[in-house]
Every structure is written in structure tokens, then in C-alpha cells.
XYZ file of C-alpha atoms in Angstrom:
488
model
C 22.091 -121.888 -116.633
C 18.981 -122.078 -114.559
C 18.842 -123.552 -111.063
C 16.560 -126.343 -112.284
C 19.017 -127.346 -115.019
C 21.933 -127.335 -112.558
C 20.035 -129.580 -110.145
C 19.124 -131.907 -112.995
C 22.754 -132.260 -114.039
C 23.802 -132.915 -110.437
C 21.106 -135.566 -110.087
C 22.237 -137.298 -113.284
C 25.866 -137.222 -112.093
C 24.946 -138.736 -108.711
C 22.843 -141.399 -110.403
C 25.683 -142.235 -112.819
C 28.183 -142.499 -109.962
C 25.815 -144.725 -108.010
C 25.254 -146.999 -110.992
C 28.971 -147.403 -111.606
C 29.672 -148.418 -108.015
C 26.510 -149.824 -106.484
C 24.505 -151.350 -109.300
C 23.817 -154.368 -107.063
C 21.138 -152.157 -105.484
C 19.171 -151.658 -108.735
C 15.793 -153.210 -109.519
C 15.074 -156.742 -110.736
C 14.743 -155.818 -114.433
C 18.506 -155.756 -115.013
C 20.440 -158.817 -116.155
C 21.084 -161.255 -113.277
C 24.605 -161.279 -111.874
C 26.637 -163.086 -109.232
C 29.269 -161.492 -106.993
C 30.975 -161.609 -103.623
C 29.015 -159.601 -101.046
C 31.472 -159.268 -98.128
C 30.590 -156.294 -95.888
C 32.867 -154.863 -93.190
C 31.902 -152.655 -90.236
C 33.954 -149.667 -89.113
C 35.758 -151.775 -86.484
C 37.018 -154.145 -89.214
C 34.644 -156.969 -88.231
C 32.604 -158.655 -90.971
C 28.832 -158.360 -91.222
C 27.786 -162.006 -91.196
C 24.902 -163.062 -93.434
C 21.895 -163.021 -92.943
C 22.555 -159.686 -91.212
C 22.379 -156.859 -93.743
C 23.582 -153.268 -93.774
C 22.403 -151.178 -96.703
C 24.868 -148.378 -95.926
C 27.899 -150.578 -96.640
C 29.301 -151.520 -100.045
C 30.955 -154.919 -100.658
C 34.747 -155.018 -100.444
C 37.052 -157.071 -102.653
C 39.690 -157.818 -100.043
C 39.885 -158.215 -96.260
C 42.805 -158.182 -93.817
C 42.180 -161.089 -91.469
C 43.772 -161.206 -87.999
C 41.555 -163.891 -86.468
C 41.764 -167.673 -86.640
C 38.009 -168.040 -86.304
C 36.120 -169.274 -89.354
C 35.667 -166.462 -91.873
C 32.321 -166.496 -93.700
C 32.299 -164.983 -97.183
C 28.811 -164.492 -98.671
C 28.159 -164.747 -102.415
C 24.941 -163.120 -103.669
C 22.892 -163.637 -106.816
C 20.936 -160.578 -107.967
C 17.811 -161.778 -109.804
C 14.159 -162.555 -109.266
C 13.209 -165.666 -107.341
C 14.607 -168.733 -109.095
C 12.414 -171.347 -110.747
C 15.337 -173.747 -111.128
C 18.401 -174.438 -108.986
C 21.516 -172.516 -109.999
C 25.033 -173.677 -109.115
C 28.298 -171.753 -109.327
C 31.851 -173.043 -109.105
C 34.663 -171.164 -107.379
C 38.350 -171.673 -106.700
C 40.431 -171.007 -103.567
C 44.175 -170.518 -104.009
C 46.896 -169.612 -101.502
C 49.606 -167.170 -102.530
C 52.247 -169.473 -101.002
C 50.953 -172.621 -102.653
C 50.076 -173.970 -99.200
C 46.471 -175.098 -99.458
C 46.683 -177.269 -96.330
C 46.630 -174.480 -93.747
C 42.976 -173.763 -94.491
C 39.806 -175.504 -95.660
C 36.776 -174.153 -97.464
C 33.202 -175.335 -97.153
C 31.641 -176.063 -99.579
C 34.689 -177.312 -101.438
C 34.089 -175.526 -104.758
C 30.389 -175.232 -105.558
C 27.655 -172.845 -104.382
C 23.910 -173.420 -104.694
C 21.046 -170.951 -105.176
C 17.369 -171.872 -105.361
C 13.939 -170.310 -104.885
C 14.293 -167.301 -102.577
C 17.729 -168.466 -101.366
C 19.850 -166.031 -103.342
C 22.896 -165.981 -101.038
C 25.283 -168.817 -100.277
C 28.344 -168.642 -98.035
C 31.923 -169.841 -98.363
C 33.293 -170.712 -94.909
C 37.084 -170.456 -94.697
C 38.474 -172.336 -91.679
C 42.088 -172.112 -90.559
C 43.732 -175.350 -89.466
C 47.213 -174.146 -88.558
C 49.203 -170.955 -88.294
C 49.812 -169.349 -91.640
C 53.022 -168.103 -93.202
C 54.020 -164.447 -93.197
C 52.482 -162.392 -96.007
C 50.198 -165.255 -97.033
C 46.897 -164.584 -98.772
C 43.963 -166.610 -100.079
C 42.131 -165.634 -103.252
C 38.590 -166.827 -103.901
C 37.382 -166.543 -107.493
C 33.977 -167.177 -109.069
C 34.736 -169.363 -112.075
C 31.539 -170.617 -113.729
C 27.769 -170.562 -113.278
C 25.266 -173.161 -114.498
C 22.929 -170.601 -116.085
C 24.673 -168.854 -119.014
C 22.380 -165.824 -118.663
C 23.850 -165.014 -115.266
C 26.806 -162.634 -115.419
C 29.769 -163.322 -113.104
C 30.591 -160.127 -111.245
C 28.849 -156.758 -110.965
C 27.619 -155.189 -114.204
C 30.545 -152.793 -114.309
C 34.308 -153.012 -114.611
C 35.232 -150.735 -111.715
C 33.932 -152.909 -108.867
C 33.299 -156.382 -110.327
C 33.569 -158.286 -106.997
C 34.123 -161.530 -108.910
C 37.215 -162.242 -106.800
C 37.794 -161.876 -103.083
C 41.244 -161.726 -101.489
C 41.911 -162.583 -97.837
C 45.201 -161.130 -96.600
C 46.403 -163.148 -93.591
C 48.037 -160.716 -91.186
C 49.859 -161.339 -87.911
C 47.563 -162.817 -85.286
C 47.423 -162.646 -81.517
C 45.714 -165.582 -79.836
C 44.635 -165.199 -76.226
C 42.014 -166.458 -73.821
C 40.001 -165.283 -70.855
C 37.246 -166.272 -68.437
C 33.968 -164.429 -69.206
C 33.123 -164.509 -65.463
C 35.323 -164.673 -62.363
C 33.131 -166.618 -59.921
C 30.751 -169.580 -59.848
C 28.667 -170.756 -56.883
C 27.934 -174.432 -56.216
C 25.422 -176.051 -53.860
C 28.030 -178.565 -52.686
C 26.348 -181.858 -53.614
C 28.380 -184.884 -54.752
C 27.919 -185.310 -58.496
C 26.797 -181.709 -58.994
C 28.029 -180.330 -62.328
C 28.477 -176.706 -63.280
C 29.576 -175.416 -66.663
C 31.919 -172.603 -67.555
C 33.599 -171.260 -70.665
C 37.032 -170.145 -71.695
C 36.658 -167.505 -74.394
C 39.099 -167.068 -77.290
C 38.384 -163.593 -78.759
C 40.529 -164.268 -81.863
C 39.866 -167.986 -82.030
C 42.210 -170.932 -81.474
C 43.775 -173.895 -83.233
C 42.526 -177.167 -81.685
C 45.866 -178.878 -82.298
C 47.593 -176.237 -80.134
C 45.080 -176.355 -77.274
C 43.969 -179.976 -77.054
C 46.853 -181.208 -74.896
C 48.027 -177.863 -73.514
C 48.071 -177.149 -69.778
C 46.232 -173.814 -69.786
C 45.202 -173.968 -66.102
C 46.842 -173.995 -62.710
C 44.763 -175.078 -59.718
C 44.341 -174.093 -56.083
C 41.804 -176.591 -54.834
C 39.769 -176.545 -51.633
C 37.671 -179.564 -52.614
C 37.802 -182.475 -55.045
C 36.318 -182.285 -58.532
C 36.829 -183.546 -62.063
C 37.138 -181.365 -65.157
C 36.134 -182.251 -68.722
C 35.403 -180.253 -71.853
C 33.238 -180.611 -74.958
C 34.650 -181.633 -78.294
C 35.903 -178.611 -80.197
C 33.808 -179.230 -83.298
C 33.677 -176.202 -85.577
C 33.617 -173.726 -82.696
C 36.723 -171.560 -82.498
C 35.386 -168.873 -80.142
C 35.194 -170.710 -76.824
C 35.596 -174.051 -75.068
C 32.865 -175.400 -72.788
C 34.143 -177.026 -69.581
C 32.226 -179.134 -67.064
C 33.254 -179.230 -63.385
C 31.787 -182.150 -61.400
C 32.027 -182.314 -57.585
C 33.578 -185.518 -56.267
C 32.872 -184.850 -52.578
C 30.114 -183.475 -50.404
C 30.797 -179.907 -49.219
C 27.420 -178.944 -47.750
C 28.486 -177.871 -44.255
C 26.444 -174.674 -43.872
C 28.930 -173.135 -41.459
C 31.971 -173.478 -43.719
C 33.078 -171.697 -46.874
C 34.626 -173.925 -49.550
C 36.652 -172.440 -52.366
C 38.719 -173.633 -55.322
C 40.486 -171.452 -57.880
C 41.225 -172.177 -61.538
C 43.727 -169.769 -63.075
C 44.635 -169.327 -66.729
C 48.355 -169.379 -67.484
C 50.316 -168.331 -70.552
C 51.407 -171.025 -73.001
C 53.311 -170.724 -76.308
C 51.324 -168.544 -78.750
C 48.513 -167.923 -76.212
C 48.323 -165.256 -73.520
C 45.888 -165.141 -70.621
C 44.070 -161.779 -70.567
C 41.129 -160.138 -68.816
C 39.670 -162.337 -66.074
C 42.506 -164.720 -65.279
C 41.041 -166.566 -62.284
C 37.747 -168.387 -61.871
C 36.750 -168.934 -58.240
C 34.367 -171.823 -57.565
C 32.797 -171.355 -54.147
C 30.258 -172.889 -51.795
C 29.574 -169.980 -49.406
C 28.490 -170.093 -45.785
C 24.760 -170.645 -45.664
C 22.673 -168.286 -43.582
C 18.886 -168.681 -43.127
C 17.234 -165.687 -44.821
C 13.705 -164.800 -45.854
C 13.729 -163.843 -49.539
C 10.756 -161.554 -48.901
C 13.111 -159.222 -47.038
C 14.687 -158.706 -50.491
C 17.306 -156.090 -49.516
C 18.779 -156.152 -53.030
C 15.623 -154.445 -54.292
C 16.446 -151.386 -52.147
C 19.551 -150.742 -54.250
C 18.417 -151.688 -57.780
C 15.735 -150.761 -60.287
C 15.507 -153.315 -63.125
C 13.177 -150.986 -65.067
C 16.016 -148.453 -65.372
C 19.136 -149.640 -67.215
C 20.943 -146.509 -66.004
C 20.088 -146.780 -62.302
C 22.924 -145.528 -60.102
C 23.972 -146.046 -56.535
C 26.156 -143.362 -54.976
C 29.166 -143.702 -52.756
C 31.939 -142.087 -50.731
C 35.275 -143.612 -49.843
C 37.992 -142.372 -47.516
C 40.954 -141.710 -49.789
C 44.089 -139.622 -50.153
C 43.963 -136.698 -52.605
C 46.896 -134.284 -52.781
C 48.336 -135.871 -49.669
C 45.249 -135.397 -47.479
C 42.545 -137.886 -46.529
C 38.953 -136.959 -47.393
C 35.687 -138.485 -48.523
C 35.702 -138.898 -52.313
C 32.478 -139.294 -54.280
C 31.728 -141.962 -56.913
C 28.731 -143.656 -58.498
C 28.137 -146.786 -60.562
C 25.387 -148.400 -62.625
C 23.865 -151.003 -60.337
C 21.936 -154.157 -61.225
C 20.375 -157.179 -59.519
C 22.041 -160.557 -59.972
C 20.135 -162.860 -62.330
C 19.685 -166.424 -61.035
C 17.761 -169.521 -62.026
C 14.463 -170.548 -60.468
C 16.083 -173.313 -58.425
C 18.498 -170.933 -56.662
C 17.647 -170.870 -52.965
C 17.740 -167.066 -52.944
C 15.719 -166.633 -56.150
C 12.803 -164.240 -56.056
C 10.484 -163.862 -59.032
C 10.791 -160.478 -60.699
C 8.646 -160.975 -63.802
C 6.698 -163.699 -65.581
C 6.667 -161.466 -68.677
C 2.911 -161.698 -68.758
C 2.895 -165.265 -70.042
C 1.920 -168.637 -68.628
C 5.218 -170.071 -69.853
C 7.525 -170.524 -66.831
C 10.580 -170.786 -69.095
C 10.668 -167.023 -69.696
C 10.290 -166.040 -66.032
C 12.978 -163.715 -64.659
C 14.450 -164.368 -61.204
C 16.874 -162.237 -59.204
C 18.959 -163.015 -56.140
C 17.149 -161.351 -53.232
C 20.434 -160.668 -51.426
C 23.025 -159.689 -54.069
C 23.749 -156.668 -56.252
C 26.459 -155.904 -58.788
C 27.867 -153.140 -60.949
C 28.155 -153.246 -64.725
C 27.687 -151.287 -67.941
C 24.243 -151.199 -69.512
C 25.836 -152.289 -72.812
C 29.101 -152.091 -74.721
C 32.707 -152.876 -73.844
C 33.594 -150.105 -71.390
C 33.525 -150.247 -67.603
C 31.814 -148.626 -64.632
C 33.476 -147.350 -61.489
C 32.647 -150.143 -59.041
C 33.620 -149.077 -55.517
C 35.275 -145.990 -57.026
C 38.214 -148.229 -57.903
C 39.325 -146.047 -60.810
C 40.538 -143.486 -58.275
C 42.893 -146.109 -56.842
C 45.030 -146.133 -60.012
C 46.703 -143.436 -62.101
C 46.945 -145.135 -65.483
C 44.138 -147.663 -65.642
C 42.516 -148.858 -68.871
C 38.746 -148.425 -69.008
C 38.341 -151.272 -71.496
C 36.548 -154.350 -70.178
C 38.940 -156.522 -72.184
C 41.898 -155.207 -70.144
C 40.244 -154.195 -66.843
C 37.186 -156.444 -66.431
C 37.521 -155.986 -62.656
C 35.902 -152.560 -62.845
C 32.639 -154.353 -63.675
C 31.864 -156.435 -60.579
C 28.606 -158.113 -61.536
C 28.171 -159.830 -58.164
C 29.685 -157.454 -55.617
C 27.703 -157.125 -52.386
C 25.658 -159.655 -50.420
C 23.136 -158.704 -47.725
C 22.225 -160.589 -44.561
C 19.057 -159.151 -42.955
C 19.025 -158.864 -39.165
C 17.274 -161.928 -37.720
C 17.101 -163.251 -41.267
C 14.000 -161.246 -42.130
C 14.501 -157.556 -41.319
C 13.486 -155.229 -44.164
C 15.432 -152.256 -42.810
C 18.867 -153.380 -41.597
C 21.475 -156.096 -41.424
C 25.069 -156.919 -42.307
C 26.731 -156.778 -45.715
C 29.577 -158.756 -47.255
C 31.882 -157.696 -50.057
C 31.790 -160.965 -51.982
C 35.402 -162.263 -51.898
C 36.802 -162.601 -55.413
C 39.770 -161.900 -57.644
C 39.445 -159.040 -60.100
C 41.754 -158.080 -62.963
C 42.740 -154.474 -63.648
C 45.458 -153.260 -65.995
C 46.880 -150.413 -68.008
C 47.346 -152.470 -71.188
C 46.915 -156.016 -72.465
C 50.496 -156.775 -71.396
C 50.264 -155.124 -67.982
C 47.434 -156.476 -65.856
C 47.157 -157.269 -62.149
C 44.985 -159.716 -60.234
C 43.644 -158.106 -57.059
C 41.771 -159.971 -54.335
C 38.888 -157.993 -52.832
C 36.936 -158.639 -49.644
C 35.305 -156.769 -46.788
C 32.201 -156.459 -44.618
C 29.985 -153.975 -42.819
C 26.354 -153.075 -42.197
C 23.375 -151.562 -43.991
C 20.415 -149.654 -42.593
C 17.491 -147.463 -43.579
C 18.579 -144.030 -42.301
C 15.673 -142.012 -43.713
C 12.390 -142.438 -45.510
C 13.457 -144.928 -48.206
C 17.121 -143.832 -47.942
C 19.500 -146.705 -47.241
C 23.161 -146.488 -46.295
C 25.732 -149.266 -46.625
C 28.761 -148.805 -44.366
C 31.666 -151.191 -44.933
C 35.400 -151.730 -45.170
C 36.869 -152.746 -48.533
C 40.156 -154.654 -48.619
C 42.395 -154.957 -51.683
C 45.275 -157.439 -51.768
C 48.154 -157.505 -54.250
C 51.791 -157.786 -53.214
C 53.236 -155.909 -56.195
C 50.827 -152.966 -56.118
C 50.188 -152.573 -52.402
C 52.851 -154.643 -50.704
C 50.096 -156.870 -49.322
C 46.637 -155.734 -48.215
C 45.294 -152.193 -48.026
C 41.829 -151.102 -46.934
C 39.579 -148.119 -46.422
C 36.067 -147.156 -45.364
C 33.098 -146.853 -47.721
C 29.572 -145.473 -47.575
C 27.027 -146.198 -50.295
C 23.485 -144.879 -50.819
C 20.487 -145.698 -52.955
C 19.762 -142.006 -53.556
C 21.975 -139.127 -54.669
C 20.579 -136.904 -51.877
C 22.350 -137.785 -48.634
C 24.408 -136.120 -45.926
C 28.153 -136.271 -46.510
C 29.785 -138.550 -43.902
C 31.789 -136.937 -41.129
C 35.594 -137.012 -41.561
C 37.385 -140.019 -40.079
C 40.496 -140.023 -37.921
C 42.145 -142.957 -39.686
C 44.822 -143.337 -42.416
C 43.745 -143.748 -46.019
C 45.215 -145.320 -49.165
C 46.644 -143.325 -52.048
C 46.717 -143.693 -55.812
C 49.166 -146.227 -57.275
C 50.613 -146.714 -60.749
C 49.794 -150.017 -62.399
């Protein structure tokens, strides 16, 4: 058999296989058909319409572990419609319990014009029974020429089964610190995130917070509505706390309740810091960041014990400016994006920098903290404290020096753990100085303090040096003790 004939046979076989499995991709000359078009990414999360992914084939069942609303798209393969088409579907629970969930629309889908996809939203109203499932089935369609299901018998996709697996509901703060101006009546907003969703009936009257208050405020939240991913809270100051020479601080901490565990960032610190007159044109933060480079690094050394001996240990971390709004007193304009519209202007804090990943769910090595622990998780969901997005604050000498001044490790609580069930809240603080030590080379010299009774028996500290360039002279050895690695 010739090579050409062999290739022809292979081509026909591939085409036949494709047609038997993926005929929803064929041209518009085929008979119109209606089917479920539920796509799942490799991490088992659905692709929500109108997002598309041509490399994925629709699945006929899905194992659901989240209590967030599940959106199931139904697609009609045809040319643009001249008349409205409706299709009826049913939703049945394997346990006969149809009260633990609701579907929207109730039983009818609509297609018209270029709108050839409609979505069934399945919302969960209470915890489901073990081994429960929900089966959606396309029953009838108003146009008799439209076939229900794919034009094959192997993958019809005319039914869709949702297997309800065991769920874990938890919550976390997306940030660990908020700054207020200190004016009576001032309101700031924050969120509590629920990665796997929540049941309003379980949360509405639950005491999910404990408080350590340094000033008076009220706390309210938005109605839950259809949102099952987060709750928006509003904190309103009830007293004036504008004394520039004093630091005011209140802490809101998430606590575990039945069926819900606090994970990730457990404590939100609301602070009105000491106010120091500073000229934003000094802009020391710009010496240690480069917003044009998402992978900009600062470099550091910390005095630490390795193999029982103290020495300077090297680390680095992706470093970014701190984004603020135009009305922030330390805001300096970075970019107007080339438009006359002020709403798209980008402002940074002239005196703060932080450490974070450029994207994704991993963590960077802020302050070289990963060397402090032997079994840490690098996941931001478990150890969000490795990403300290507002970490250092600069105070220029005389308020306006462009070459030197003092630096503050912004006091805050960070969470670091080895697993979702083994996390620790660590208070960090510290202070020091910064100075231009060469042509464009800046050094930050400071002490970092970590406090946690279980891990450290109280407070431990060590010396740090940080640089805005990888080329620097290694610091001279110190004649002081140093901390050692601990097990979480």
C-alpha cells in the first residue's frame, strides 16, 4: 500500500472519530441540535459562558464540591434564528429532595437571533444529603426540526448529572490591613471571601468575628442576594481619631463556627497610623520598585542560623509599589494612561512598598521568611503571609530628603502554615534606616521582629539588609545571636 493511501486512510479514520465525538464543531449545514455544553478545566473548575475553550469537549456529569451557584450552559447548533425557540427541561434529585436546590429558569430555556446559548443556574439552599445527585434533562423543543442531543449516540449530552460530593466551607480575609483617615462618620469597606461559597441561613446570625478594638465603630454588611462568594462589610467610625502623634488600631479576627473554618488571613487590622509631614516628591518608594517590570526584584540578607552558626543569608522577592486612590495624602501620580479621563489614572503611595507574586496563587519570599520555617506551604491560600503587599514605609530625613531617612516595618499580623489545618498568626514589626550608599544603590538596614508564643515563645528578631540592585557588598558579620529554623 502506498504512503499516500495510508495517509488517506488515517485521515478518514481521524475524521470519523472526530465526527462521532465532536460533531458539535461541524458546519452550519447539518441538522440543528440542542445539547448541554458544560466545559471543565483541568483543575475541575467549570468554564463559565460566555468564556469559550475550543480544546475542551462537553462533559455529561460533574462532581460538585462547592455551594456557589453552578451555571450549566445549553447550546443550540444552527444558523441565526428567525423565530424564538424554547426548550423545556427537568431537574430531579436522586433522593427525591427537590428543596435543597433551586434552578433558574424553572424549566424553560429561550434562544433567539444570535443568542444560541442559554444557562441553567443551579443554586444550593441548604446542605445536601450524602451521595445525592441532580439530573438535568432536555425534554422538548418548540421547533420539531431541532434534534435534542448531539447527532450521535455515543455522546448525546441531552442529560447532565451533578454529583454532590462532600463540601468544605471556609472563609478568609483577602487583605490583612486597612488604613483610615480617622474622621467621624468615615466608612471603609472590606470583604470576607468564601472560596467554596456559603449558605446564607448558616451565616446570617453567626458570630464569625472576635474584636480587639482601639476605637469605636459600627459594622454592617450588604444583603446576601445571589452572591455566594463573598460578603461586603462596611465599617463606620463613631469617634474622631485624628491625633497625628498617636497610632490607633482595631483588630477583627475570623473565628471557626460549625461547618465553617477560618483560613488564610485570619485577622484584619484597621489602623490610623502616626502622621508625619512628608514631601511626596521625595518618593523613596520609587527607588525600590519598577512598575514597568512585573518581575522586578529587591535583594536582601538576614542574620540567621544555618547548621548551628550565624551568618548572612541571601534572599530576594518580587517588589511592587502600593496602589492608592487619588485622595490618599501620600498618592503620587504614576500614569494617566495617555487619556484625559482622570478615572483611569494610576496612583502609588510615595512611601510604601510591598512584596507579591506577579500572578497566580503561589507566594514570594518576603523578608526571606521561608527560611524561618522547615515545613511551610508555599500556597497563598495556606500561607498568605509570605505575600506582604504593604510591607515597608519610608520617612525621608527632614521630610524631603531624596537619599536617606528612616524605615518602618508596617506592623501587621500575617498567617503562615504547613496545611489548611495547621496555620499560625504571626505579628511582625520593626524599624531601621535607608540610605543611598552608591550611585543609585540604596540600602535598607532594619530589625525585623516576629511574635508568636507557640512558635517562638514570644518575640524573636534579627537584622536585615535590603538593596535595590543585585550588585552590592556583602555585609560584615555581626557579633549578635540569631534565630533558627522552626517547625510549624
